[in-house]
Amino acid sequence: MSEEIILDIKNLQTVFRDEDSEVRAVDGVSFSLPKGKTLGVVGESGSGKSVTALSILRLIDHPGKVEGGEINFKGKDLTKISDKEMRSIRGNQISMIFQEPMTSLNPVYTIGQQIRETLKVHQGLGKQSGNEKSVELLKLVGIPSPEDRIKQYPHELSGGMRQRVMIAIALACNPELLIADEPTTALDVTIQAQILELINRLQDEMGMSVIMITHDMGVVAETCDYVAVMYGGKVVEYADVKTLFKDPKHPYTVGLLNSIPRHDIDVDELEPIRGSVPSPKDMPKGCRFASRCPFATDLCVEELPSLDEIEDGNEVRCWIYSDRWDGDPEVKEHGPKRTS
Amino acid sequence: MFKFVVRRLFQLIPVLLGVSILVFAMMHLTPGNPAKILAGQGASAEAVANMEEEMGLNDPIIVQYGNFLYDAVTLNFGTSWKSGLEVSKEIGPKFVVTVELALYSTMLSLFIGLIAGIVSAVRKYTLLDVSIMIIALFGLSMPNFWLGIMLMQWFSIQLGWLPATGWGTPEQIILPVITLGTAGAAVVARMTRSSMLDVISQDYIRTARAKGLKEGIVIYRHALKNALIPVVTVVGLQFGLLLSGAVLTETVFAINGIGGLIVDRINARDFPVVQASVLVMAVVFVFVNLLVDLTYKFLNKRIDLD
Ligand SMILES: Nc1ncnc2c1ncn2[C@@H]1O[C@H](COP(=O)(O)OP(=O)(O)O)[C@@H](O)[C@H]1O
Ligand code: SF4
Ligand SMILES: [Mg+2]
């Protein structure tokens, strides 16, 4: 990859510990994001997507802790900088929007107060100029009559409107990186499309880089340039979006793709992945997908495969692509099949 | 907002009517003839009968209640049967003392309780948190007359630092206010802590942190205002207890407040003073609740009072 890399995560370890249990929610995640591009982070619920995102901004709450790895943002390791420096990055150079638009705004302050707050802390804008800028931002995210809206409280707005407000807050200081953690999951289907379109449009206009977290392959297809597929706290496949859809390598990725409805296949043929995500409290020692993988061998159960680059820019964590593969040679030859 | 206040004021009418019936009934149904007490130990039957007539005690009970109500509505509480002084002059100064005691104690409860509760929540599960909560538990379980006696024992009698009785000078105020305010402080501290812990785990707190705000601002601007909503309700509910606690505290520290006055005049069957005092306290109680509701509204934008 010749492009400038804005975010490069290496072997991130985020662990939740209490007296008698240890949850390795993110266990050695690595991926990178070229400037101005969108990286999709996909995976079923519980695969560690949100924890990865919160780790980037150092927003992991007690008892969670980033215990290892590097998060290089514009060449600076975010795990090493001071709290003060981290605060100057949050909401300014890196912003985040969350999955829960209904509860992510403070119920006791007006929309205007909540936007102005960010403008004040990072740009020192006062009430007057802060209000003008807030109105501008609300206009930008497509909220009608913004002059009235800034005086309203969150409960007076619908979920879609609140998510737009969250986006306005996130964009207030022209961030270089926007992390969107399932920004549309809690919204109606029609609103979902509008919000995604809005994020796409603003990214083009402002030249931001975006991390789009989702469990929906459809969203990935529509918005992303690169994709990191996560399973059980690890990245199992990293590819550009074209390669991923055309030639998925990891059996889990194939499973995800087979379970999205497509107009060219009959709904009856949809194949949801059988079984469920292993509990992070007792992760299998081998490949974490082994219990659900149709190709699993003894090697898969015994030993964890590493994330290796098998083609230019295409990384996969699966024994099929190694010299030690001891299963069906047919699979190695043609790869795990997609239904279609 | 204005409409709400007016409506609440109208709602006062049935409440105060109820209180007036209760206090009237209690005074008139308890045994003991006020005329006899007033006329003195050795008074003749005739003198007592005259006295009864003069005091209106022979009128039908409904008429007596009607007169009492009419006087109350016109703010004419009459004269005391015991002292012959105007009732408003008797009650006034004592009422001020009790309100001062209650007010200072509430302020102390809020001040100590809020700080302790916030510190506990922010430092949850640390030694500091555990210590604060243990102290709060003590504060809560100690009967306040006992606390008053202990404080008096140490600070007045053994150390001689503060006066044991009376009300008015700053030195006199300290012990009674601590006595009456401690339990409230404990309640506020516990409530603030649990409310803060609840609020701190909310999504909008994460949003506030994600904006790059300092932790202090996240706590005081974003968490505290939300956390105060249930605390205000508790403080409002506590106010009734505070008034009864005030009566006990006045007794311990020989303070000339309304509590002592009521007890004294119940014994003397001084109906006008007792009835007026109870009514005034009821009005205060109801107004404090109105104030609590308004504060609640101010804090919680989701409540639409109209
Ligand atoms: N506060 C927490 N305490 C303990 N475990 C947590 C906490 N937050 C997340 N986890 C663990 O991390 C795992 C990954 O969570 P998350 O990143 O939210 O998944 P995703 O966003 O992919 O659905 C969860 O299975 C959960 O067990
Ligand atoms: S390593 Fe084995 S079990 Fe894991 S995905 Fe590959 S083939 Fe399946
Ligand atoms: Mg999530």
XYZ file of C-alpha atoms and ligand atoms in Angstrom:
682
model
C 0.000 0.000 0.000
C 1.532 3.237 -1.079
C -1.012 5.578 0.517
C -0.365 7.515 3.673
C -1.541 5.533 6.699
C -3.488 7.591 9.235
C -4.176 4.848 11.767
C -2.148 1.732 12.332
C -3.100 -0.644 15.112
C -0.675 -3.364 16.088
C -1.459 -6.307 18.319
C -3.977 -4.440 20.487
C -4.859 -6.209 23.737
C -7.805 -4.980 25.770
C -8.706 -7.021 28.812
C -11.518 -6.847 31.370
C -10.400 -8.289 34.666
C -12.024 -8.779 37.983
C -11.081 -10.967 40.939
C -11.936 -14.280 39.357
C -12.353 -13.726 35.663
C -10.455 -12.340 32.740
C -12.136 -11.398 29.474
C -9.743 -10.795 26.617
C -12.299 -8.791 24.626
C -9.707 -7.630 22.111
C -6.858 -10.073 21.732
C -4.165 -9.023 19.316
C -6.093 -6.887 16.852
C -4.057 -5.348 14.048
C -5.217 -3.292 11.096
C -4.405 -0.085 9.312
C -6.406 2.632 7.648
C -5.152 4.735 4.731
C -5.912 8.452 4.937
C -9.244 9.538 3.511
C -10.533 5.966 3.231
C -13.215 4.011 5.028
C -12.377 0.872 6.909
C -15.233 -1.450 7.757
C -14.914 -3.465 10.941
C -17.392 -6.333 10.742
C -18.273 -9.252 12.900
C -21.094 -10.657 14.958
C -22.099 -9.049 18.209
C -19.525 -9.710 20.913
C -16.549 -10.004 18.574
C -14.828 -6.992 20.138
C -15.625 -4.228 17.645
C -16.808 -1.625 20.147
C -14.023 -2.401 22.587
C -11.502 -1.902 19.761
C -13.062 1.467 18.912
C -13.202 2.630 22.530
C -9.599 1.517 23.021
C -8.501 3.855 20.237
C -9.964 6.832 22.119
C -8.885 5.409 25.484
C -12.485 5.370 26.647
C -12.393 1.876 28.121
C -13.947 1.971 31.577
C -12.778 0.209 34.669
C -12.290 -2.814 34.965
C -11.171 -2.802 31.332
C -7.626 -1.904 30.357
C -5.522 -1.724 27.229
C -2.727 -4.058 28.210
C -0.649 -4.154 25.100
C -0.121 -3.156 21.517
C 0.235 0.092 19.653
C -2.302 2.510 18.258
C -0.394 4.738 15.898
C -2.374 7.766 14.830
C -0.448 9.988 12.450
C 2.720 8.371 13.715
C 1.949 8.950 17.403
C 1.207 6.009 19.701
C -2.067 6.874 21.449
C -1.419 4.313 24.174
C 1.647 6.297 25.269
C 0.567 9.951 25.238
C -0.561 11.886 28.324
C -4.212 12.193 29.353
C -4.096 15.858 28.468
C -2.845 15.182 24.968
C -5.447 12.441 24.570
C -8.203 14.901 25.522
C -7.002 17.360 22.932
C -7.395 14.624 20.296
C -10.826 13.382 21.367
C -13.680 15.184 19.665
C -11.117 17.203 17.763
C -8.899 15.013 15.592
C -10.693 11.753 16.296
C -14.450 11.742 16.891
C -16.825 8.934 17.619
C -20.524 8.326 17.143
C -22.291 5.566 18.964
C -24.819 2.861 18.454
C -27.388 4.321 20.854
C -28.619 7.695 19.577
C -31.488 7.729 22.099
C -29.204 7.767 25.121
C -25.981 9.304 23.852
C -27.041 12.915 24.391
C -27.314 14.420 27.867
C -31.048 14.827 28.628
C -30.628 17.970 30.729
C -28.817 20.183 28.221
C -30.042 21.666 24.962
C -28.747 20.516 21.603
C -27.034 23.883 21.227
C -25.287 23.621 24.592
C -23.999 20.172 23.723
C -22.579 21.212 20.362
C -21.105 24.450 21.714
C -19.311 22.542 24.436
C -17.070 20.786 21.907
C -16.469 24.013 20.003
C -15.513 25.767 23.206
C -13.094 23.165 24.512
C -11.199 22.722 21.243
C -11.620 26.015 19.437
C -12.391 28.398 22.268
C -15.581 29.628 20.623
C -17.850 31.715 22.858
C -21.610 31.567 23.048
C -22.330 33.815 20.076
C -19.915 32.321 17.572
C -20.555 28.861 19.017
C -24.252 29.253 18.279
C -23.616 30.369 14.731
C -21.315 27.443 14.128
C -23.839 25.052 15.734
C -26.566 26.218 13.396
C -24.205 25.720 10.488
C -23.357 22.201 11.645
C -27.003 21.244 12.077
C -27.647 22.507 8.575
C -24.738 20.429 7.329
C -26.184 17.233 8.793
C -29.585 17.981 7.290
C -31.600 19.086 10.305
C -34.445 21.431 9.339
C -34.907 24.802 11.133
C -31.626 24.542 13.050
C -32.188 27.908 14.772
C -35.073 26.356 16.706
C -33.399 23.007 17.216
C -30.445 24.369 19.140
C -32.865 25.473 21.849
C -34.494 22.051 22.110
C -33.691 19.196 24.438
C -32.808 15.698 23.184
C -36.166 14.205 24.191
C -37.874 16.522 21.708
C -36.036 14.855 18.792
C -36.495 11.497 17.065
C -33.771 8.849 17.074
C -32.675 9.710 13.548
C -32.487 13.410 14.405
C -30.499 12.665 17.536
C -28.016 10.617 15.527
C -27.665 13.581 13.167
C -26.959 15.767 16.183
C -24.321 13.268 17.333
C -22.766 13.467 13.882
C -22.841 17.264 14.051
C -21.031 17.149 17.411
C -18.525 14.659 16.035
C -17.822 16.808 12.994
C -17.718 20.111 14.887
C -13.936 20.356 14.827
C -13.304 18.796 11.401
C -11.849 15.538 12.678
C -9.375 13.617 10.575
C -10.795 10.327 11.755
C -14.427 9.484 12.458
C -15.250 6.271 14.265
C -18.862 5.257 13.674
C -19.863 2.369 15.946
C -22.946 0.793 14.370
C -24.417 4.259 13.782
C -27.578 2.926 12.161
C -28.273 -0.314 14.034
C -30.848 1.287 16.342
C -32.649 3.168 13.563
C -35.467 2.404 11.115
C -34.420 1.035 7.742
C -35.260 4.215 5.791
C -33.430 6.372 8.336
C -30.457 3.979 8.225
C -29.960 4.631 4.533
C -30.167 8.396 5.061
C -27.599 8.372 7.852
C -25.163 6.230 5.857
C -25.566 8.488 2.875
C -24.943 11.495 5.090
C -21.734 10.008 6.489
C -20.573 9.094 2.964
C -21.294 12.591 1.648
C -19.601 14.342 4.573
C -16.571 12.107 4.255
C -16.198 13.131 0.612
C -16.685 16.803 1.412
C -14.363 16.891 4.411
C -11.827 14.281 3.334
C -12.061 12.378 6.629
C -10.955 8.853 7.250
C -13.703 6.677 8.677
C -13.890 3.493 10.688
C -17.335 2.051 10.050
C -18.235 -0.601 12.591
C -21.124 -2.809 11.598
C -22.385 -6.349 11.605
C -24.087 -5.767 8.275
C -22.232 -6.793 5.105
C -24.659 -4.655 3.124
C -23.407 -1.546 4.923
C -19.829 -2.615 4.208
C -20.560 -2.970 0.503
C -22.088 0.496 0.383
C -19.581 2.464 2.412
C -16.176 0.841 2.788
C -12.863 0.749 0.945
C -11.198 -1.761 3.244
C -12.610 -4.350 5.588
C -11.358 -5.990 8.760
C -13.433 -9.015 9.716
C -13.348 -9.695 13.444
C -14.119 -12.885 15.286
C -13.593 -13.655 18.978
C -11.480 -10.562 19.651
C -9.191 -11.092 16.662
C -9.029 -9.950 13.074
C -9.538 -13.009 10.896
C -9.403 -11.342 7.503
C -8.292 -7.964 6.177
C -8.819 -7.028 2.534
C -9.960 -4.271 0.256
C -13.690 -4.380 -0.244
C -13.596 -5.654 -3.831
C -11.351 -8.582 -3.007
C -13.365 -9.405 0.049
C -16.648 -9.665 -1.807
C -15.211 -11.314 -4.920
C -12.789 -13.682 -3.331
C -13.348 -14.095 0.420
C -10.653 -16.264 1.994
C -11.687 -16.962 5.564
C -14.498 -19.477 6.103
C -16.096 -16.996 8.565
C -16.101 -14.225 5.961
C -17.685 -16.634 3.516
C -20.282 -17.482 6.116
C -21.071 -13.795 6.684
C -21.412 -13.192 2.958
C -23.638 -16.223 2.526
C -25.970 -14.974 5.184
C -26.780 -11.632 3.540
C -29.893 -11.554 1.381
C -28.977 -10.851 -2.238
C -31.311 -10.287 -5.128
C -29.653 -12.980 -7.248
C -30.180 -15.820 -4.819
C -33.296 -17.239 -3.321
C -33.887 -16.427 0.332
C -34.325 -20.157 0.963
C -30.696 -20.681 0.088
C -29.478 -18.225 2.684
C -27.103 -19.953 5.021
C -26.784 -18.387 8.408
C -23.618 -19.497 10.184
C -24.611 -22.287 12.530
C -23.665 -22.138 16.213
C -22.645 -19.100 18.160
C -19.641 -17.007 19.124
C -17.530 -18.694 21.832
C -17.686 -16.995 25.225
C -14.666 -14.765 25.778
C -14.380 -16.330 29.231
C -13.324 -19.671 27.765
C -11.878 -19.093 24.343
C -10.777 -22.231 22.509
C -7.008 -22.508 22.333
C -6.970 -23.208 18.599
C -8.809 -21.317 15.850
C -11.682 -19.515 17.494
C -13.998 -20.333 14.643
C -13.247 -24.071 14.723
C -16.478 -25.092 16.456
C -18.514 -23.584 13.630
C -16.197 -24.079 10.695
C -17.160 -26.765 8.149
C -13.486 -27.325 7.279
C -12.023 -27.588 10.771
C -9.282 -30.176 11.294
C -7.324 -31.370 14.339
C -4.714 -28.739 13.619
C -7.405 -26.016 13.746
C -8.601 -27.227 17.147
C -5.091 -27.541 18.555
C -3.290 -24.480 17.323
C -4.222 -20.874 16.663
C -3.419 -19.786 13.100
C -1.594 -16.470 12.638
C -2.733 -13.515 10.561
C -0.657 -13.751 7.381
C -0.571 -11.798 4.191
C -1.433 -14.280 1.482
C -1.861 -11.840 -1.371
C -0.927 -8.198 -1.726
C -2.839 -6.397 1.038
C -4.982 -9.418 1.841
C -4.409 -10.926 5.281
C -6.086 -14.076 6.569
C -5.966 -15.982 9.845
C -6.684 -19.545 8.731
C -4.751 -22.804 8.409
C -6.142 -23.469 4.921
C -3.610 -21.074 3.441
C -0.567 -22.422 5.238
C 1.845 -25.184 4.285
C 0.712 -27.110 7.315
C -2.904 -27.468 6.114
C -3.889 -31.076 6.815
C -7.497 -31.004 5.593
C -9.178 -31.371 2.225
C -6.709 -30.304 -0.519
C -9.731 -29.356 -2.636
C -10.516 -26.474 -0.225
C -6.943 -25.237 -0.472
C -7.205 -25.329 -4.244
C -10.493 -23.493 -4.687
C -11.040 -21.782 -1.344
C -14.145 -22.023 0.830
C -17.144 -21.721 -1.478
C -19.770 -19.029 -1.535
C -23.318 -20.061 -2.229
C -24.222 -18.711 -5.675
C -44.503 27.087 34.708
C -46.712 29.919 35.980
C -49.788 27.820 35.328
C -48.205 25.005 37.255
C -47.519 27.170 40.288
C -51.061 28.549 40.287
C -52.506 25.079 39.978
C -50.350 23.835 42.813
C -51.461 26.738 44.963
C -55.074 25.780 44.365
C -54.260 22.213 45.285
C -53.149 23.534 48.656
C -56.745 24.288 49.604
C -57.967 20.708 50.132
C -54.688 19.761 51.828
C -54.903 22.609 54.315
C -58.601 21.949 54.894
C -57.729 18.361 55.736
C -55.003 19.463 58.135
C -57.350 21.950 59.798
C -60.000 19.268 60.368
C -57.416 16.874 61.767
C -55.858 19.288 64.202
C -59.243 20.636 65.241
C -60.595 17.154 65.820
C -57.558 16.022 67.735
C -57.685 18.962 70.073
C -61.403 18.647 70.670
C -61.533 14.888 71.039
C -58.710 14.533 73.534
C -59.868 14.504 77.107
C -59.265 17.516 79.353
C -61.390 20.617 79.632
C -59.541 23.741 78.567
C -61.903 25.974 80.540
C -61.129 24.077 83.722
C -57.403 24.282 83.102
C -57.620 27.955 82.316
C -59.845 28.766 85.286
C -57.298 27.188 87.557
C -57.197 24.390 90.109
C -59.682 25.593 92.669
C -62.189 27.330 90.386
C -65.881 26.875 91.086
C -68.131 24.972 88.702
C -69.872 28.221 87.908
C -66.658 29.978 86.994
C -65.734 27.076 84.703
C -69.178 27.198 83.065
C -68.803 30.921 82.453
C -65.398 30.350 81.038
C -66.733 27.657 78.690
C -69.424 30.005 77.468
C -66.926 32.791 76.915
C -64.560 30.523 74.975
C -67.379 29.297 72.756
C -66.966 25.734 73.920
C -70.721 25.285 74.254
C -71.462 26.064 70.640
C -72.161 23.085 68.412
C -68.856 21.556 67.255
C -69.581 22.484 63.622
C -69.979 26.124 64.583
C -66.748 26.009 66.544
C -64.942 24.547 63.536
C -66.549 27.125 61.252
C -65.353 29.956 63.468
C -61.867 28.504 63.622
C -61.765 28.123 59.835
C -63.090 31.622 59.240
C -60.481 33.077 61.572
C -57.729 31.052 59.935
C -58.696 32.130 56.421
C -58.760 35.778 57.474
C -55.381 35.194 59.157
C -56.909 36.157 62.449
C -55.725 33.498 64.843
C -57.146 35.233 67.905
C -55.514 35.306 71.287
C -53.899 32.613 73.307
C -56.040 31.103 76.018
C -53.045 30.620 78.198
C -51.116 33.853 77.901
C -53.762 36.166 76.496
C -51.237 37.334 73.887
C -52.076 37.558 70.220
C -51.425 34.154 68.675
C -49.391 35.522 65.772
C -47.091 37.318 68.218
C -46.655 34.127 70.230
C -45.915 31.942 67.274
C -43.902 34.366 65.137
C -40.530 34.448 66.906
C -40.594 30.739 67.751
C -41.521 29.876 64.224
C -38.507 31.834 62.967
C -36.221 29.882 65.299
C -37.520 26.528 64.089
C -37.332 27.505 60.443
C -33.752 28.681 60.963
C -32.857 25.414 62.624
C -34.464 23.394 59.833
C -32.957 25.524 57.091
C -29.389 25.475 58.428
C -29.634 21.749 59.023
C -30.853 21.143 55.488
C -28.014 23.256 54.139
C -25.531 21.276 56.202
C -27.057 17.970 55.037
C -26.863 19.005 51.409
C -23.355 20.422 51.636
C -21.783 17.484 53.471
C -23.996 14.869 51.830
C -23.337 15.990 48.267
C -19.586 16.276 48.682
C -19.338 12.929 50.465
C -21.604 11.239 47.920
C -19.708 12.559 44.914
C -16.312 11.668 46.364
C -17.579 8.193 47.224
C -18.917 7.630 43.717
C -15.833 8.940 41.939
C -13.576 6.846 44.195
C -15.865 3.854 44.319
C -14.651 0.755 46.172
C -11.624 2.561 47.572
C -10.887 2.862 51.278
C -12.203 6.432 51.155
C -15.520 5.310 49.676
C -15.938 2.506 52.185
C -15.105 4.818 55.117
C -17.587 7.445 53.980
C -20.323 4.867 53.614
C -19.633 3.390 57.058
C -19.766 6.850 58.638
C -23.001 7.520 56.752
C -24.472 4.314 58.099
C -23.655 5.467 61.627
C -25.083 8.900 60.955
C -28.255 7.310 59.731
C -28.740 4.856 62.550
C -28.087 7.278 65.399
C -31.285 8.702 66.920
C -30.806 12.434 66.769
C -31.691 13.177 70.395
C -28.953 10.746 71.401
C -26.463 12.363 69.035
C -27.483 15.720 70.512
C -26.860 14.513 74.051
C -23.465 13.034 73.094
C -22.362 16.207 71.343
C -23.452 18.231 74.317
C -21.597 15.873 76.625
C -18.311 16.246 74.741
C -18.282 19.746 73.410
C -20.203 21.589 76.084
C -19.727 19.743 79.302
C -16.288 18.098 78.979
C -14.462 20.427 76.623
C -16.516 23.520 77.318
C -16.078 24.762 73.765
C -19.700 25.385 72.887
C -22.799 26.355 74.846
C -25.162 23.520 75.697
C -28.394 25.404 75.334
C -30.143 28.243 73.598
C -30.320 29.619 70.089
C -29.126 32.785 68.431
C -25.352 33.214 68.599
C -23.183 31.312 66.091
C -21.768 29.177 68.924
C -25.258 28.192 70.000
C -26.246 27.214 66.492
C -23.451 24.705 65.793
C -24.413 21.722 67.927
C -28.172 21.709 67.223
C -27.564 22.031 63.479
C -25.095 19.128 63.504
C -27.559 17.126 65.581
C -30.415 17.701 63.212
C -28.385 17.691 59.979
C -26.364 14.492 60.411
C -29.022 11.973 59.466
C -29.970 14.065 56.438
C -26.336 14.316 55.367
C -26.063 10.544 55.567
C -29.190 10.043 53.477
C -28.049 12.574 50.888
C -24.562 11.018 50.731
C -25.892 7.523 50.131
C -28.436 8.704 47.611
C -25.921 10.878 45.767
C -23.434 8.049 45.580
C -25.838 5.513 44.109
C -27.351 8.075 41.794
C -23.914 9.201 40.575
C -22.788 5.621 39.992
C -25.909 5.032 37.978
C -25.417 8.173 35.911
C -21.685 7.656 35.349
C -22.391 4.435 33.464
C -24.813 6.184 31.094
C -24.057 6.579 27.396
C -24.055 10.377 27.506
C -21.171 10.350 29.977
C -19.140 8.380 27.438
C -20.182 10.984 24.838
C -18.958 13.768 27.120
C -15.600 12.042 27.528
C -15.405 11.420 23.789
C -15.699 15.171 23.258
C -12.386 15.669 25.017
C -13.786 17.253 28.186
C -11.806 17.151 31.408
C -12.924 14.474 33.858
C -13.916 17.126 36.403
C -16.224 18.772 33.889
C -17.670 15.412 32.900
C -18.487 14.728 36.553
C -19.773 18.145 37.600
C -21.474 19.333 34.457
C -22.738 16.121 32.927
C -23.101 13.614 35.746
C -24.022 15.696 38.786
C -26.966 17.550 37.302
C -28.589 14.278 36.296
C -27.653 12.590 39.550
C -29.290 15.363 41.580
C -32.753 14.612 40.223
C -33.495 11.688 42.573
C -31.551 13.371 45.401
C -33.856 16.389 45.322
C -36.869 14.120 45.696
C -35.343 12.465 48.719
C -34.494 15.787 50.334
C -38.096 16.884 49.797
C -39.463 13.720 51.366
C -37.051 14.113 54.277
C -38.357 17.534 55.114
C -41.323 16.192 57.092
C -38.939 14.079 59.166
C -36.735 17.106 59.592
C -39.558 19.086 61.163
C -40.298 16.370 63.681
C -36.549 16.017 64.310
C -36.440 19.742 64.932
C -38.913 19.357 67.788
C -36.700 16.757 69.471
C -33.558 18.791 68.900
C -35.221 21.863 70.395
C -36.041 19.854 73.471
C -32.482 18.538 73.876
C -30.906 21.976 73.539
C -33.659 23.905 75.326
C -34.340 25.961 72.249
C -37.455 28.098 72.250
C -38.893 26.892 68.987
C -42.298 25.998 67.742
C -41.918 22.360 68.800
C -41.598 23.245 72.448
C -44.433 25.717 72.111
C -46.786 23.109 70.644
C -45.979 20.546 73.339
C -46.419 23.114 76.091
C -49.742 24.364 74.741
C -51.154 20.918 74.077
C -50.731 20.284 77.779
C -52.439 23.573 78.545
C -55.244 22.862 76.035
C -54.466 26.223 74.442
C -56.423 25.472 71.266
C -55.772 28.685 69.321
C -51.984 28.437 69.614
C -51.803 24.702 68.869
C -54.119 24.926 65.898
C -52.372 27.914 64.405
C -48.908 26.396 64.910
C -49.840 23.137 63.257
C -51.475 24.944 60.352
C -48.437 27.137 59.827
C -46.130 24.114 59.840
C -48.408 22.390 57.339
C -48.231 25.412 55.057
C -44.426 25.417 55.289
C -44.320 21.720 54.513
C -46.538 22.092 51.487
C -44.536 25.049 50.166
C -41.273 23.187 50.557
C -42.744 20.411 48.468
C -43.745 22.902 45.813
C -40.200 24.220 45.852
C -38.861 20.684 45.468
C -41.112 20.102 42.474
C -39.911 23.304 40.854
C -36.273 22.360 41.436
C -37.035 18.964 39.999
C -38.504 20.585 36.940
C -35.507 22.852 36.616
C -33.159 19.854 36.709
C -35.177 17.465 34.622
C -36.104 18.899 31.264
C -38.095 15.807 30.389
C -40.794 16.649 32.917
C -43.410 18.938 31.468
C -45.257 20.492 34.401
C -48.038 22.058 32.391
N -17.451 -3.409 30.486
C -17.187 -4.681 30.179
N -16.918 -5.560 31.152
C -16.623 -6.855 30.855
N -16.587 -7.357 29.616
C -16.855 -6.524 28.611
C -17.169 -5.148 28.825
N -17.394 -4.556 27.625
C -17.210 -5.529 26.708
N -16.903 -6.709 27.295
C -16.620 -7.978 26.627
O -16.049 -7.714 25.402
C -16.651 -8.502 24.384
C -16.720 -7.687 23.115
O -17.622 -6.642 23.294
P -17.907 -5.559 22.187
O -16.635 -4.945 21.753
O -18.925 -4.645 22.755
O -18.537 -6.404 21.009
P -19.171 -5.865 19.669
O -19.093 -4.383 19.652
O -18.351 -6.497 18.582
O -20.562 -6.391 19.649
C -18.012 -8.873 24.898
O -18.295 -10.206 24.592
C -17.904 -8.717 26.387
O -17.780 -9.979 26.981
S -8.263 -22.325 10.784
Fe -9.450 -24.164 10.444
S -11.237 -23.871 11.744
Fe -10.273 -21.934 11.563
S -11.329 -20.998 9.898
Fe -9.532 -21.938 9.011
S -10.219 -23.923 8.426
Fe -11.793 -23.131 9.748
Mg -20.708 -3.012 19.652
